[in-house]
Amino acid sequence: MDQKIISTQDLAFQLYELHGAEGLLRFARYRDHSRDTLDAALELALKVAAEEFAPHNALADGEEPRFEDGRVVMRPEVGPALKVLAETGLMAAGQDYERGGMQLPVAIAQMCVGMLKGANVGTQGYAGLTIAAANLILAHGSDEQKARFAEPMLAGRFFGTMCLTEPHAGSSLGDLKTRALPQEDGSYRLSGNKIFISAGDHELSENIVHLVLARLPDAPAGVKGISLFIVPKFIVNEDSSLGPRNDVALAGLIHKMGYRGTTSTMLNFGEKDGAVGYLVGEPNNGLAGMFHMMNEARIGVGLGAVMLGYTGYLHALDYARDRRQGRPLGQKDPQSPQVPLIEHADVRRMLLTQKAYVEGGLSLCLFGATLVDEKRYAEEASDRQTAAAMLDLLTPVIKSWPSQFCLEANSLAIQVHGGYGYTREYPVEQFYRDNRLNPIHEGTHGIQGLDLLGRKVSMQDGLPYKALLVRMRETLAQARESALLADNGRRLAEAVDTVEAATKALVTRRNAGEVDKAMANASLYLEAFGHTVVGWLWLRQGLCAEQGLAEGGPQTEAFYRGKLKTCDYFCRYELPRVQALGSVLVSVDATTQEMEPDWF
Amino acid sequence: MDQKIISTQDLAFQLYELHGAEGLLRFARYRDHSRDTLDAALELALKVAAEEFAPHNALADGEEPRFEDGRVVMRPEVGPALKVLAETGLMAAGQDYERGGMQLPVAIAQMCVGMLKGANVGTQGYAGLTIAAANLILAHGSDEQKARFAEPMLAGRFFGTMCLTEPHAGSSLGDLKTRALPQEDGSYRLSGNKIFISAGDHELSENIVHLVLARLPDAPAGVKGISLFIVPKFIVNEDSSLGPRNDVALAGLIHKMGYRGTTSTMLNFGEKDGAVGYLVGEPNNGLAGMFHMMNEARIGVGLGAVMLGYTGYLHALDYARDRRQGRPLGQKDPQSPQVPLIEHADVRRMLLTQKAYVEGGLSLCLFGATLVDEKRYAEEASDRQTAAAMLDLLTPVIKSWPSQFCLEANSLAIQVHGGYGYTREYPVEQFYRDNRLNPIHEGTHGIQGLDLLGRKVSMQDGLPYKALLVRMRETLAQARESALLADNGRRLAEAVDTVEAATKALVTRRNAGEVDKAMANASLYLEAFGHTVVGWLWLRQGLCAEQGLAEGGPQTEAFYRGKLKTCDYFCRYELPRVQALGSVLVSVDATTQEMEPDWF
């Protein structure tokens, strides 16, 4: 298959050699599966991505959806691609058989969507949001809601959205104002305005199922007074036929820098008599329901960032091998032939940086996805709890690290292409624009930092955090015995020590009541923590590759050598960043806090 | 004047308190000028920028120039804005009186164009290129060429271009193939294809003057066989009326991620009987002529990056003061009012980072611009030589550092805006797209690294480099005596030591014949060097602000306090990056070189 979405060799290495995805098949839920069925699903997803999604990626970016005569008009290729996807059944890849699903492990189901993200993140948006919304209904809805809404969504007949943000309430969700009035028939009537609703309107599916956060009358203020509702675009009758149009109006489209294929909308609920909605789960517990799914959603964001970085890297690699420009530094003869870009050390450095970021990010996301499976399906309760806690701890890292560094990879992919990379005649500039969304949505970078430092490292008396340190130190012990990796291990040990010192200093200060000072650099803490975790995963990749080389593992020698050298790169070039951040963190520097607003 | 292009207080501080721009008026060339005339020119440029250029910035980005029926069609606002600019005489701000110019110092003339860049870099492109091309003709052309081409350019009647790149020869200019055949009348006939020619075609001016690099018959291969030609779109008759269309055809427009208002074209020269051209300067010496102007062109690129970062910062600052979102960390009452974004420490950190980058970058560019004046007009030959050498040394830094870090500032401006920042309904996303060009054009980041490490630090037996170290150490000595800045000085001293150690290690290795190994991390060397130079300029800004505070200088106390705190920020948060890079550089790490192409 001709595709520049992912290295299937890397994916196989990471899934099976590094993260032991076959081990997940021991869980009862997956007993029908084998490596072959997992690979078949991945191959199918990659084929759909490469053949149905990638070809119109630039077209849909260039002609973004328009609002004409009250309708959303978009490129004609989008609908058919989503139809092919729905027909494969991949939208329900992770779901129960009884819901029409394939019951594939979360890591595999996430990767199936990941392929689509790498191919065409805009078109993928409709599918990805639908899967997320259906999952939420399946987790918290009534049986009737599951059958009436979630099942048609997983079959691709209905698409879904998540309606959280309002014009005055973005990161501060507790301030949202949309109202829901209870009706005698048990339903509700919603009224309010939502903004940045991705896939909020289109004509790609028979119906659109909005999941809307709103307040009941007399609900408490803030996040404890938010409830979750299903609000369909068209009322769904009991016989599952479609009834009249609900009172949900498209107020306008928002025009984004990237991710243009996915409509971003302003929606008005209840302009006339109120939009009919159905409560999902308990009253005033809507945010908890939403956040219950947040770990998976945030892995999805991280993986999306990885896949955009990954496809950019593969395009840059291809270009650097193909394009001839310039000569080696020592070559003085201007008539000697030009050499491929990859022969230049600086181009190789940029490729190596991209490889380190995207393969490191992939490792992080796959690790997170396997934790979701373990937390749900491991046989021992203690294993489930351990996995759940580790996942909670790492979720802000999984969301943020790829969003920051795989965006940087996209910038380097442009740089490798030179002037061509800056033009829309080549695809890398779109990946860069698309990826710039990821540090913003599903909780900004800053909010992830507050989550990690303010909540996650201290939860359960810091046990999950300490468990992570123990796991990292186990890997360090292995590295000490390694001929090729002992030096890298020493470098990672320094980073781990720095994170530990920073955590201690900041948490101590916070517990002493200096909350603002301790939290002022939470974003930088997140970056230091993230680089250390990814350094750990790179050291594990290095150890795995060393073993593969020694024992004649399934990959090529060149592949394993490349992994080892990229591990070197990460430990030598990237981990020093942790020390640089550490100097600010360990000293609990308060410069940013001391800067008065009127001094700017 | 309502503008978010620059802080006029910062500009005054930097020009007059820090860089002593009034001191330049001692040169004979500037004897008619005073601080008042300099300020009047700056104010005029800012007014034109804010009133004529800024209002159509987003419009011209949204409707980029189109190629219709062989013509370039663009937004109607572009032409009138350029006409107003030409009428002010600012296009000749730096030129001799006898050429219709204002004979303003280079720093002032550059800032006048800089204002336009911050307001609307796309429309500015036509003016900026015209000024650069006219300067080149004035420096190397015959008197007849100056009168026939350069003067109408500076008056805004003719616009100019620089035609260097060919499809197979971008960074590797020596490989260009365009041919020039001598004719009996002393002119030449050119044929060949050029690509990425900014402002290569349009109907904004009476004529377009292309400066074209091409080869004479039997020219030596490589960069030593390149000559420079004037090739006008319309032949200019001896009486300066316009003659027939020359054989230069627009082959197509290139579509860019940003900088969309400036057409980027493919031009075919000599499709029919050869394009009429006129040799500028000596045969085979065209690249030297072009590079003679390169210092100024590269300051222009650096300043453009600064100004895009600067306007983004001012927009983000305004938004952060205005937009209310969330509450302080300790505030548990959800009914308490939301606070302005600037109250959040992480937002303040992002604003402080932007301020440090854009004001640091501005300082760097203005320092470079004053060196241009000193190198040209200082009375003592030795002063001219010292300034010329310092400028040569710093040119790659001046070009690259702002291109890297003010782009990062633009990313942070988006982040401060949250979801709104990612939409085209707000201006910051455009600044980010526009600025992404700067690390690519006028010599990529990688090429600047090779220039600095491979040539500049070692030129003249390293004397200019050592002179820079001496100047930095003088500032460090001053800081040791300062109550507020001694600690920052210690931090900068570490960075200077690291750069010195890295330079020694790398140059020693290069001189020992290990050129590839020594040069493999030249880009990272450039970054460490740049951060140290900007750190030095921040320490100087700090010292200057301390003095201003103590002596009741012309700026407000809040302004000086902000400068001091931003100096703290740069030394504490940014300089540790130099140590992180130093670990790779001092050890002459060869990882990127050892990575084999087929291991990717």
mmCIF file with all atom_site columns, N, CA and C in Angstrom, chain A residues 565-585:
data_model
loop_
_atom_site.group_PDB
_atom_site.id
_atom_site.type_symbol
_atom_site.label_atom_id
_atom_site.label_alt_id
_atom_site.label_comp_id
_atom_site.label_asym_id
_atom_site.label_entity_id
_atom_site.label_seq_id
_atom_site.pdbx_PDB_ins_code
_atom_site.Cartn_x
_atom_site.Cartn_y
_atom_site.Cartn_z
_atom_site.occupancy
_atom_site.B_iso_or_equiv
_atom_site.pdbx_formal_charge
_atom_site.auth_seq_id
_atom_site.auth_comp_id
_atom_site.auth_asym_id
_atom_site.auth_atom_id
_atom_site.pdbx_PDB_model_num
ATOM 1  N N  . LYS A 1 565 ? 19.720 4.528  17.771 1.00 0.00 ? 565 LYS A N  1
ATOM 2  C CA . LYS A 1 565 ? 20.323 5.846  17.550 1.00 0.00 ? 565 LYS A CA 1
ATOM 3  C C  . LYS A 1 565 ? 19.337 6.951  17.938 1.00 0.00 ? 565 LYS A C  1
ATOM 4  N N  . THR A 1 566 ? 18.072 6.712  17.721 1.00 0.00 ? 566 THR A N  1
ATOM 5  C CA . THR A 1 566 ? 17.087 7.734  18.106 1.00 0.00 ? 566 THR A CA 1
ATOM 6  C C  . THR A 1 566 ? 16.964 7.802  19.622 1.00 0.00 ? 566 THR A C  1
ATOM 7  N N  . CYS A 1 567 ? 17.121 6.668  20.278 1.00 0.00 ? 567 CYS A N  1
ATOM 8  C CA . CYS A 1 567 ? 17.179 6.679  21.747 1.00 0.00 ? 567 CYS A CA 1
ATOM 9  C C  . CYS A 1 567 ? 18.385 7.519  22.200 1.00 0.00 ? 567 CYS A C  1
ATOM 10 N N  . ASP A 1 568 ? 19.525 7.316  21.553 1.00 0.00 ? 568 ASP A N  1
ATOM 11 C CA . ASP A 1 568 ? 20.701 8.172  21.850 1.00 0.00 ? 568 ASP A CA 1
ATOM 12 C C  . ASP A 1 568 ? 20.335 9.640  21.684 1.00 0.00 ? 568 ASP A C  1
ATOM 13 N N  . TYR A 1 569 ? 19.709 9.928  20.541 1.00 0.00 ? 569 TYR A N  1
ATOM 14 C CA . TYR A 1 569 ? 19.360 11.317 20.264 1.00 0.00 ? 569 TYR A CA 1
ATOM 15 C C  . TYR A 1 569 ? 18.496 11.881 21.387 1.00 0.00 ? 569 TYR A C  1
ATOM 16 N N  . PHE A 1 570 ? 17.465 11.144 21.756 1.00 0.00 ? 570 PHE A N  1
ATOM 17 C CA . PHE A 1 570 ? 16.545 11.705 22.755 1.00 0.00 ? 570 PHE A CA 1
ATOM 18 C C  . PHE A 1 570 ? 17.273 11.966 24.073 1.00 0.00 ? 570 PHE A C  1
ATOM 19 N N  . CYS A 1 571 ? 18.099 11.001 24.478 1.00 0.00 ? 571 CYS A N  1
ATOM 20 C CA . CYS A 1 571 ? 18.773 11.154 25.775 1.00 0.00 ? 571 CYS A CA 1
ATOM 21 C C  . CYS A 1 571 ? 19.823 12.266 25.733 1.00 0.00 ? 571 CYS A C  1
ATOM 22 N N  . ARG A 1 572 ? 20.516 12.431 24.607 1.00 0.00 ? 572 ARG A N  1
ATOM 23 C CA . ARG A 1 572 ? 21.598 13.408 24.537 1.00 0.00 ? 572 ARG A CA 1
ATOM 24 C C  . ARG A 1 572 ? 21.109 14.808 24.190 1.00 0.00 ? 572 ARG A C  1
ATOM 25 N N  . TYR A 1 573 ? 20.165 14.904 23.273 1.00 0.00 ? 573 TYR A N  1
ATOM 26 C CA . TYR A 1 573 ? 19.746 16.215 22.764 1.00 0.00 ? 573 TYR A CA 1
ATOM 27 C C  . TYR A 1 573 ? 18.511 16.748 23.475 1.00 0.00 ? 573 TYR A C  1
ATOM 28 N N  . GLU A 1 574 ? 17.647 15.843 23.893 1.00 0.00 ? 574 GLU A N  1
ATOM 29 C CA . GLU A 1 574 ? 16.358 16.298 24.433 1.00 0.00 ? 574 GLU A CA 1
ATOM 30 C C  . GLU A 1 574 ? 16.320 16.334 25.960 1.00 0.00 ? 574 GLU A C  1
ATOM 31 N N  . LEU A 1 575 ? 16.904 15.347 26.600 1.00 0.00 ? 575 LEU A N  1
ATOM 32 C CA . LEU A 1 575 ? 16.778 15.318 28.065 1.00 0.00 ? 575 LEU A CA 1
ATOM 33 C C  . LEU A 1 575 ? 17.436 16.499 28.768 1.00 0.00 ? 575 LEU A C  1
ATOM 34 N N  . PRO A 1 576 ? 18.496 17.100 28.211 1.00 0.00 ? 576 PRO A N  1
ATOM 35 C CA . PRO A 1 576 ? 19.034 18.293 28.884 1.00 0.00 ? 576 PRO A CA 1
ATOM 36 C C  . PRO A 1 576 ? 17.995 19.392 29.080 1.00 0.00 ? 576 PRO A C  1
ATOM 37 N N  . ARG A 1 577 ? 16.959 19.377 28.262 1.00 0.00 ? 577 ARG A N  1
ATOM 38 C CA . ARG A 1 577 ? 15.871 20.331 28.435 1.00 0.00 ? 577 ARG A CA 1
ATOM 39 C C  . ARG A 1 577 ? 15.244 20.206 29.835 1.00 0.00 ? 577 ARG A C  1
ATOM 40 N N  . VAL A 1 578 ? 15.206 18.980 30.342 1.00 0.00 ? 578 VAL A N  1
ATOM 41 C CA . VAL A 1 578 ? 14.631 18.764 31.677 1.00 0.00 ? 578 VAL A CA 1
ATOM 42 C C  . VAL A 1 578 ? 15.462 19.487 32.737 1.00 0.00 ? 578 VAL A C  1
ATOM 43 N N  . GLN A 1 579 ? 16.779 19.451 32.576 1.00 0.00 ? 579 GLN A N  1
ATOM 44 C CA . GLN A 1 579 ? 17.624 20.162 33.541 1.00 0.00 ? 579 GLN A CA 1
ATOM 45 C C  . GLN A 1 579 ? 17.390 21.664 33.446 1.00 0.00 ? 579 GLN A C  1
ATOM 46 N N  . ALA A 1 580 ? 17.240 22.169 32.212 1.00 0.00 ? 580 ALA A N  1
ATOM 47 C CA . ALA A 1 580 ? 17.031 23.600 32.032 1.00 0.00 ? 580 ALA A CA 1
ATOM 48 C C  . ALA A 1 580 ? 15.735 24.037 32.707 1.00 0.00 ? 580 ALA A C  1
ATOM 49 N N  . LEU A 1 581 ? 14.674 23.242 32.524 1.00 0.00 ? 581 LEU A N  1
ATOM 50 C CA . LEU A 1 581 ? 13.405 23.559 33.180 1.00 0.00 ? 581 LEU A CA 1
ATOM 51 C C  . LEU A 1 581 ? 13.523 23.377 34.686 1.00 0.00 ? 581 LEU A C  1
ATOM 52 N N  . GLY A 1 582 ? 14.303 22.359 35.067 1.00 0.00 ? 582 GLY A N  1
ATOM 53 C CA . GLY A 1 582 ? 14.457 22.051 36.490 1.00 0.00 ? 582 GLY A CA 1
ATOM 54 C C  . GLY A 1 582 ? 14.980 23.228 37.291 1.00 0.00 ? 582 GLY A C  1
ATOM 55 N N  . SER A 1 583 ? 15.847 24.026 36.681 1.00 0.00 ? 583 SER A N  1
ATOM 56 C CA . SER A 1 583 ? 16.430 25.128 37.445 1.00 0.00 ? 583 SER A CA 1
ATOM 57 C C  . SER A 1 583 ? 15.352 26.131 37.861 1.00 0.00 ? 583 SER A C  1
ATOM 58 N N  . VAL A 1 584 ? 14.352 26.323 37.026 1.00 0.00 ? 584 VAL A N  1
ATOM 59 C CA . VAL A 1 584 ? 13.230 27.203 37.384 1.00 0.00 ? 584 VAL A CA 1
ATOM 60 C C  . VAL A 1 584 ? 12.323 26.528 38.417 1.00 0.00 ? 584 VAL A C  1
ATOM 61 N N  . LEU A 1 585 ? 12.093 25.229 38.213 1.00 0.00 ? 585 LEU A N  1
ATOM 62 C CA . LEU A 1 585 ? 11.099 24.529 39.031 1.00 0.00 ? 585 LEU A CA 1
ATOM 63 C C  . LEU A 1 585 ? 11.600 24.268 40.447 1.00 0.00 ? 585 LEU A C  1
#
